[in-house]
Structure formats: structure tokens, C-alpha cells
Amino acid sequence: MKLHTTDLLIICAYLIAMIVIGLILKKRAAQNMDSYFLGGKSLPFYMLGLSNASGMFDITGTMLMVYWAFAYGFKSLWIPWLWPVFNQIFLMVYLSVWLRRSNVLTGAEWIKTRFGKGKGSTLSHTIVIVFALLSVLGFLSYGFIGIGKFMEIFIPWEVVSPFIPFNVPAEYVPHVYGIFFTTIATFYVMLGGMLSIVWTDVVQFLIMTVAGIVIVVIGMQMVAPDMIHSFVPAGWDSPFFGWTLDIDWSSRMNLLTERMANEPYSLISIFVMMALLKGIFMSMAGPAPNYDMQKILSCKSPKEAAMMSGSVSVVLLIPRYLMIMGFALLAIYFFKEDGGMTQMEVTRTDFETILPHLITRYVPSGLAGLLLAGLLAAFMSTFASTVNAAPAYIVNDIYLKYINPKASVKTQIRSSYVISVAVVVVSTVIGFFLKDINEIFQWIVGALFGGYIAANVLKWHWWRFNGEGYFWGMTAGVIAAIVMKFTVPDAWVLYFFPVLFGVSLIGCIAGTYSAPPTDEETLINFYTRVRPWGWWKPIEEKALARYPHIQPNKNFKRDAFNVAIGIIWQCALTIIPMYLVVREQLGLWSSIALLLVTTLILRKTWYKPLCKEEARYNEEMKQVK
């Protein structure tokens, strides 16, 4: 596809606007490190929620989800449980409140509030930084590959190559495009920090929402319900499933059948059970040390942190799935009516490129520029938020702690610039060695985050768990994840989760009992400030003896109930746009009714208690101070 002048002008205007926002906010962001990394904790929850949703609306994930929606239909609802998408419900219900009460700058700094000082705390602090950097590099490489693949289709290399002073082999053309766009994203996040990220994310999300509406209108105009039913296999338009997937494309598309045979979703009952099991533990562990955690720590209060996490599902799911299902309709037209099979033969089974192929054929000039600006925005939002997480850890938790504790704010900001560039360069180099998007995706969500879970569940819920236990549990999990990268096929990593979890849990328990408990003063202060539920009875009794006016947390059953209702509520938010786009009336109205019922339940059992407990907690902490 050759972009028209109008499209190129829209894209250029968007890129310039992002840089201008970074320049405008540079001075305000440079006031101190709290302003640079957390926006001075002054931003309202709805802006942070929009920003967080924008960061999750990434181009690489969207390319994957368009393929999933086309191949698996409504059953693609369950595949993102791999991440897991419902971790936002756990955050909304209770974990964002606990995390924000700690009042720290990064996840590594949080370790001090839980494990105090000493050898165990130092070891834990170190392994969190290692994990944070591994996950940041993994996500940046994932995004780098996606944007390169995407833009290669729209901007032919023969148009660009005369302006490049060196020869680039064909297999590395996507990497050149990736370097260009990651450079722009790195520039504006370096200048404006969290403030720049949030303001650009708001602009970017509005662009993406408009682009999604445009796509779904085009798709619904081109593809009638009869065409959908005549092309897709039986079961495609239902989210319900039996023991096996039972979506058979063999009589229509052999290449797609071949691709699906190599993916771990055919035994869908086992897949969903494993994804749910892993997802529950992963969600209970709290957010990984990435941009999601930084957005929570940036909120004004614990209540606003919970509301921010809750708003993410509302803001993200409906516009994103409208776009995804709009593209799924265009894919049906592409393969049924427009000779799409011939074009896909060229790329063999790289169905991840369905999305850019559809834009090249069906989106008119002007709208194509808007849509590409929206999808570039999706990439840059995720990339920028991830880049911001790395210097937060390296500057605050390594440079200031071990190298230059007396560094001025100016020196700290400049160090952040250098680190931002360094992590982007390293992740780009990693990207050159990866075969496809799915390769790094499966390892990040299946193995690396699997090794994170055991230690981070125990840190919230078990008083005896200490810094040594955290270090050895995380170390065992990360090493096992790295070994798994080279020994287990990417598609089957999920099914090895119990092994990974078991290895990490053994490390946690052995490490915990190899050293004394965390000092009592640290534990009492942590419990008093954060107020978790779990196995805290000995510490709870001592905290109540010291501060008899505080109320212990007895809300486990209520929180568990709200999580269950919240997951159903989130599924309804996801499937409503799916039913709307395929024009299935019964499913649509049933899903809307389910959404209304679960919303009313959550208003009574989650939102009202949240407001009351925030006021009571603030009064209690005034007396503690």
C-alpha cells in the first residue's frame, strides 16, 4: 500500500504532537524524581486509568488478538486469560489499595517496607530489580518486533531505501522501521516522564477509540451476518466450549488449520483451567514491576488507585474489541470474497499480519492515516510506559542507593535519560534475534511471570515470609523460566506452570526457614500501614496491642466474592462488543443484562465499602502518626 499525502500528513502531525507534549512538560517533570516518575501524585484517577488502558492497547497485542478473533471467534474471549486480563479485577478489589498505602516510588523500594533492612532485604531488593529489567526488556523487544512488521507493509522499502546510506537485507527491514518509531517514543518519555506519558496517552486513546469506531462501521457495512455464518465453522460464534475446541477450518483454510494445530488451545477446557489457576495466583501476586505498578503508585490515594484499576476494564475493553471484531469481519471478507488466500500464501502462516493487510485493502485514504496514527499511538503508549519503568528502578534503586546517594535532581534526571536510551538499545538488539511476536509473548506471560508468582503471593499473605525466602523463591523462578526458554516449546509453556510454580515455592520455603523472621518492628509497621488479610495473626495481635484503635482486615470472603463477580463483569464488557459487531441480538441483550446486574452488585459490595473504609483508614492513620 502506498499511503496518500493526507495519510502521511496525519501521521506526521501525530508524531510532532507527541514530541511537543514532551517538550512542554519537560520543566514540570524535572522538579523532582516524584514528579518525573509518578507525576507528583497529582493526576486524577480517570486520567491515569485512560493512560493505563492506552498502555495496554498495544499494537503487537492487537495484531495477535485480531488473528485470535478471526481464527477462534468468540472463544478468543478466553485466550487473554494467559496475561491474565482479570488481574485488573484483583487490583480493583483490594490489591491497588494495599500497594498505594505503601507510598513508595517503585516496587523495589516497596521491599524495604515489607522486609526492612539487612541481608534479606538487600537480596530481595536486588532480585526485584533484575526481574523488572528482564520484563521491561522482554516487553520492549515484543513491541519492537510488532511495530516493525506492521509499518513494513505500509511504507514500501523501495521508497525509503534511497534515503538510507547503507544496504539493509530484506529480513532486517522491519527492524529499521522499529528503530525509527522507538526512537521517537523514547525521546518524548525521556523529556516528560510520567506527565508526558499520561498526557500523550490520553490523546492517543482518543485517536484509537475514533479509529476503532471507524473500522467497526466499515466492517459492518461490508459483511452481513449471512456472510459470517456461511464462512466461519460451527461454534465460531459462541463463547461456550466442551472438552476440545471443535473449530474446524480444514475445509476452508488449510494454512490456518496448520497454524492452529501448533498452538496450545485445542484442549480448551484444560487450557482455560490452567490459565485460570495460573491467573489467580499471578493476580494475587500483585502487579509486576512495570508501568501498571507505576500508575498505581502515581494515584492520589488508595481509593483512587482502586478506582483507576477498575476504570481500566471499562475504558479499554469496549473500544478495543469493537476494533478487533471490526477487523475480524474484514478478515472474513478478505478470505471469502477478495482472494485473501493468495496473499497469505506469500507469508505462509504468519497470520499476525492479517491486521495490516486489511488496512491496506479496505480503509480509504484519510481514514487510513487516522487509523495508522491510532495504531502507532497504541504502540508508543505501551512502549513509552515500559521505558519509563526501567530508569525508575535503576536510578532510584541502584544509582542513588549504591553509586551516588547525594546526586542532585538534575543529575538524576540526566541519568534517567541515559538509562532510557540504554534499555531501548539493548531491547532492540534482542529483537533482532527473535523469530516472531508469539515467541517472546509466550515466554513473558508463560515462563517469566510464572517464576514471579510464588514469592509475590507470599509477601502479601504470610507474616513469616522473609527477604531470604523472597530472594531464593524469585531466583529459582527466574532461573527456571530462563531454562524453560531453551528447553520447552513456546506454545506449551503454560502447561509447565505447576513445575515452575513448584520450583519457585520450594525456593521460597527453603529460603524463609534458612534465616530468622523479618524484625518485628518492620512487620508491625507494614501491617499497620497496608492492612493485608492472610496469615498475619501474630503480627496483627501485636499491632492491635500497640494501636488498639485500628481495625484488622477481615474482608477476605467479601474480596473473594467481589473478585468472582468482577471477572464476570469484565467478561460481559468484553463480549458485548463482540455480539454487537456480529449482530447477535439474544447474546447482546443477555450480556448487557449481565453487565447491569454485576455492576449493581459491585456498587453495593465493592464501591460503597471502599469509600467508607478509606475515610476510616485515614482517621486511624492520623492517630498512628
XYZ file of C-alpha atoms in Angstrom, residues 78-423:
346
model
C -10.572 -16.839 26.981
C -7.089 -16.645 25.424
C -6.098 -13.307 27.086
C -6.565 -15.038 30.440
C -2.948 -16.042 29.751
C -1.831 -12.498 30.659
C -4.185 -12.613 32.750
C -6.590 -9.798 31.849
C -8.541 -10.303 35.075
C -5.567 -9.209 37.187
C -7.154 -5.746 36.904
C -10.114 -7.079 38.914
C -7.882 -8.227 41.787
C -6.212 -4.807 41.710
C -9.557 -3.021 41.684
C -10.996 -5.052 44.559
C -8.119 -4.840 47.039
C -4.506 -5.006 45.801
C -4.241 -1.452 44.421
C -5.344 -0.173 47.837
C -2.670 -2.242 49.599
C 0.042 -1.180 47.160
C -0.779 2.540 47.200
C -0.843 2.607 51.022
C 2.872 1.797 50.957
C 3.543 5.289 49.490
C 6.775 4.356 47.668
C 8.313 5.198 44.271
C 8.984 1.709 42.832
C 8.303 -1.963 43.513
C 11.900 -2.471 44.615
C 11.591 0.358 47.150
C 8.424 -1.343 48.425
C 10.620 -4.258 49.539
C 12.007 -2.090 52.357
C 8.530 -1.576 53.811
C 7.989 -5.356 53.904
C 11.429 -6.776 54.750
C 13.159 -3.836 56.431
C 16.951 -3.654 56.345
C 19.649 -6.281 56.380
C 20.864 -9.093 54.141
C 17.432 -10.483 53.231
C 16.094 -7.074 52.260
C 19.174 -6.316 50.145
C 18.922 -9.658 48.336
C 15.187 -9.152 47.713
C 15.769 -5.626 46.500
C 18.348 -6.939 44.011
C 16.211 -9.712 42.550
C 13.230 -7.375 42.056
C 15.430 -5.040 40.024
C 16.719 -7.972 37.948
C 13.176 -9.193 37.296
C 11.938 -5.687 36.482
C 14.690 -5.195 33.919
C 14.122 -8.637 32.360
C 10.394 -7.966 31.964
C 10.992 -4.444 30.629
C 13.490 -5.734 28.050
C 11.103 -8.546 27.089
C 8.139 -6.222 26.571
C 10.217 -3.675 24.663
C 11.517 -6.408 22.331
C 7.926 -7.645 21.871
C 6.752 -4.169 20.894
C 9.771 -3.525 18.688
C 9.046 -6.614 16.576
C 5.352 -5.758 16.244
C 5.793 -2.163 15.061
C 8.442 -3.176 12.525
C 6.251 -5.880 10.993
C 3.303 -3.518 10.932
C 4.894 -0.495 9.268
C 6.811 -2.513 6.660
C 3.534 -3.230 4.893
C 2.501 0.421 4.644
C 5.765 2.110 3.725
C 7.457 0.147 0.903
C 11.193 -0.217 1.434
C 11.901 0.821 -2.157
C 10.500 4.260 -1.272
C 12.700 4.616 1.819
C 15.914 2.877 0.723
C 17.244 5.753 -1.492
C 17.472 7.878 1.667
C 19.350 5.220 3.693
C 23.157 5.423 3.243
C 23.719 1.688 3.737
C 22.320 -1.596 2.456
C 19.702 -3.357 4.593
C 18.947 -7.064 3.961
C 15.247 -7.768 3.430
C 14.856 -9.713 6.696
C 16.000 -6.674 8.698
C 13.746 -4.078 7.045
C 11.120 -4.335 9.873
C 13.894 -3.645 12.389
C 14.773 -0.351 10.681
C 11.164 0.806 10.970
C 11.120 -0.385 14.578
C 14.236 1.644 15.411
C 12.720 4.805 13.910
C 9.473 4.696 15.877
C 11.060 3.535 19.137
C 13.439 6.492 18.906
C 10.525 8.960 18.819
C 8.771 7.257 21.740
C 11.988 7.208 23.761
C 12.541 10.914 23.109
C 9.225 12.154 24.476
C 9.224 9.857 27.514
C 12.789 10.954 28.352
C 11.703 14.585 28.357
C 8.398 14.490 30.182
C 8.485 11.343 32.338
C 5.133 10.182 33.748
C 3.416 13.507 32.999
C 4.352 13.221 29.336
C 3.202 9.597 29.243
C -0.200 10.317 30.771
C -1.000 13.338 28.609
C 0.150 11.670 25.396
C -1.730 8.507 26.386
C -4.991 10.454 26.743
C -4.541 11.940 23.258
C -3.550 8.549 21.882
C -6.515 6.756 23.423
C -8.970 9.216 21.883
C -7.350 8.614 18.480
C -7.562 4.833 18.952
C -11.212 4.982 20.009
C -12.173 7.001 16.922
C -10.140 4.616 14.752
C -11.892 1.607 16.309
C -15.344 3.051 15.628
C -14.359 3.777 12.018
C -13.183 0.188 11.499
C -16.249 -1.423 13.007
C -18.538 0.742 10.836
C -16.606 -0.242 7.692
C -16.653 -3.927 8.691
C -20.366 -3.994 9.485
C -21.180 -2.268 6.183
C -19.134 -4.753 4.144
C -20.016 -8.008 5.936
C -23.608 -9.015 6.575
C -24.484 -11.626 9.241
C -25.297 -14.145 6.481
C -21.755 -13.874 5.117
C -20.324 -14.534 8.579
C -22.407 -17.673 9.101
C -21.695 -19.014 5.607
C -17.917 -18.745 6.059
C -16.962 -19.454 9.673
C -17.015 -23.006 11.077
C -19.598 -24.219 13.576
C -19.009 -22.947 17.125
C -17.143 -19.832 15.990
C -19.902 -17.507 17.228
C -20.235 -18.993 20.722
C -18.009 -18.373 23.768
C -19.026 -21.715 25.281
C -16.908 -24.828 24.797
C -16.622 -28.502 25.575
C -13.572 -30.617 26.278
C -11.961 -29.695 22.944
C -12.044 -26.565 20.818
C -14.109 -28.050 17.961
C -13.491 -25.208 15.491
C -12.586 -26.900 12.223
C -11.207 -24.713 9.422
C -9.835 -27.666 7.416
C -12.472 -27.474 4.668
C -11.859 -23.736 4.237
C -8.248 -22.819 5.073
C -5.514 -25.449 5.367
C -2.877 -22.898 6.342
C -4.971 -21.725 9.273
C -5.595 -25.318 10.363
C -1.829 -25.900 10.261
C -1.147 -22.800 12.365
C -3.825 -23.640 14.958
C -2.500 -27.203 15.312
C 0.763 -25.759 16.674
C -0.970 -23.680 19.352
C -1.953 -24.837 22.856
C -5.688 -24.061 22.619
C -7.145 -27.259 21.097
C -7.772 -28.841 24.528
C -9.542 -25.684 25.541
C -11.003 -26.963 28.823
C -7.527 -27.798 30.118
C -6.170 -24.539 28.713
C -8.840 -22.427 30.457
C -8.409 -24.307 33.747
C -4.634 -23.853 33.635
C -4.938 -20.196 32.616
C -7.423 -19.617 35.474
C -5.218 -21.417 38.016
C -2.114 -19.543 36.945
C -4.076 -16.301 36.577
C -5.487 -16.398 40.112
C -2.059 -16.872 41.673
C -0.469 -14.351 39.320
C -3.175 -11.797 40.143
C -2.790 -12.386 43.885
C 0.918 -11.652 43.475
C 0.063 -8.065 42.554
C 1.328 -6.137 39.547
C 4.719 -6.944 38.120
C 7.271 -4.112 38.481
C 6.249 -2.378 35.241
C 4.114 0.560 34.063
C 0.938 -0.843 35.692
C 2.565 -0.652 39.125
C 3.896 2.848 38.402
C 0.385 4.079 37.502
C -0.991 2.690 40.787
C 1.766 4.375 42.789
C 1.022 7.628 40.912
C -2.565 7.852 42.209
C -3.545 10.480 44.754
C -4.896 7.980 47.314
C -5.564 4.254 47.843
C -9.239 4.750 46.936
C -8.298 6.442 43.656
C -5.801 3.632 42.960
C -8.634 1.077 43.216
C -10.912 3.211 41.030
C -8.133 3.676 38.483
C -7.696 -0.109 38.186
C -11.453 -0.549 37.889
C -11.717 2.097 35.187
C -9.139 0.310 33.004
C -11.551 -2.511 32.081
C -14.374 -0.069 31.312
C -12.211 2.220 29.206
C -10.183 -0.447 27.405
C -12.360 -3.422 26.564
C -15.304 -1.976 24.619
C -13.367 0.222 22.146
C -10.596 -2.348 21.756
C -12.940 -5.228 20.990
C -15.006 -3.093 18.641
C -11.803 -2.543 16.651
C -10.730 -6.201 16.888
C -14.106 -7.576 15.814
C -14.373 -4.968 13.055
C -11.098 -6.289 11.685
C -12.320 -9.885 12.135
C -15.264 -9.038 9.847
C -12.903 -7.538 7.277
C -10.771 -10.700 7.514
C -13.845 -12.790 6.687
C -14.460 -10.622 3.626
C -10.741 -10.740 2.777
C -10.587 -14.536 2.680
C -14.093 -15.246 1.359
C -14.632 -12.594 -1.304
C -11.332 -10.906 -2.124
C -8.753 -13.622 -2.805
C -7.031 -13.206 0.524
C -5.707 -16.762 0.485
C -3.327 -15.956 -2.363
C -1.784 -13.086 -0.416
C -1.477 -15.116 2.777
C 0.296 -17.900 0.851
C 3.177 -15.461 0.471
C 3.541 -15.051 4.207
C 2.708 -18.698 4.881
C 1.231 -18.996 8.345
C 2.152 -15.526 9.643
C -1.484 -14.699 10.360
C -0.355 -11.977 12.775
C -0.058 -9.743 9.685
C -3.798 -10.003 8.913
C -4.305 -6.589 10.527
C -2.021 -4.514 8.274
C -3.148 -6.462 5.186
C -6.749 -5.484 5.921
C -5.894 -1.816 6.349
C -4.099 -1.778 3.005
C -7.170 -3.086 1.172
C -10.266 -1.677 2.838
C -9.568 1.569 4.662
C -9.948 4.706 2.479
C -7.386 7.499 2.263
C -7.545 9.893 5.198
C -9.155 7.295 7.434
C -6.103 5.103 6.824
C -3.889 7.898 8.159
C -6.108 8.294 11.229
C -6.117 4.555 11.854
C -2.354 4.253 11.432
C -1.876 7.200 13.784
C -4.128 5.378 16.269
C -2.204 2.127 15.984
C 1.113 3.939 16.199
C -0.321 5.607 19.294
C -1.097 2.161 20.701
C 2.487 1.089 20.178
C 4.020 4.292 21.528
C 1.799 4.338 24.600
C 2.863 0.856 25.677
C 6.467 1.384 24.691
C 6.759 4.741 26.480
C 5.160 3.474 29.700
C 7.510 0.472 29.709
C 10.571 2.634 29.028
C 9.601 4.871 31.971
C 9.621 1.878 34.348
C 13.292 0.988 33.730
C 15.015 4.219 34.849
C 12.677 4.392 37.848
C 14.314 1.193 39.107
C 17.882 1.810 38.010
C 18.123 5.426 39.196
C 16.170 5.088 42.428
C 17.204 1.577 43.421
C 20.763 1.263 42.103
C 22.282 4.665 41.268
C 21.042 6.528 44.355
C 21.465 3.546 46.656
C 24.932 2.345 45.674
C 26.655 4.817 43.339
C 25.746 8.448 44.043
C 23.396 8.840 47.044
C 23.823 12.634 47.039
C 23.055 13.155 43.345
C 21.134 16.338 42.566
C 17.725 16.206 40.913
C 19.350 17.446 37.694
C 21.876 14.601 37.774
C 19.134 12.053 38.484
C 17.043 13.271 35.536
C 20.068 13.152 33.209
C 20.861 9.646 34.431
C 17.280 8.679 33.567
C 17.836 9.935 30.021
C 20.926 7.751 29.622
C 19.223 4.673 31.072
C 16.139 5.117 28.873
C 18.322 5.098 25.783
C 20.355 2.128 27.042
C 17.371 -0.168 27.698
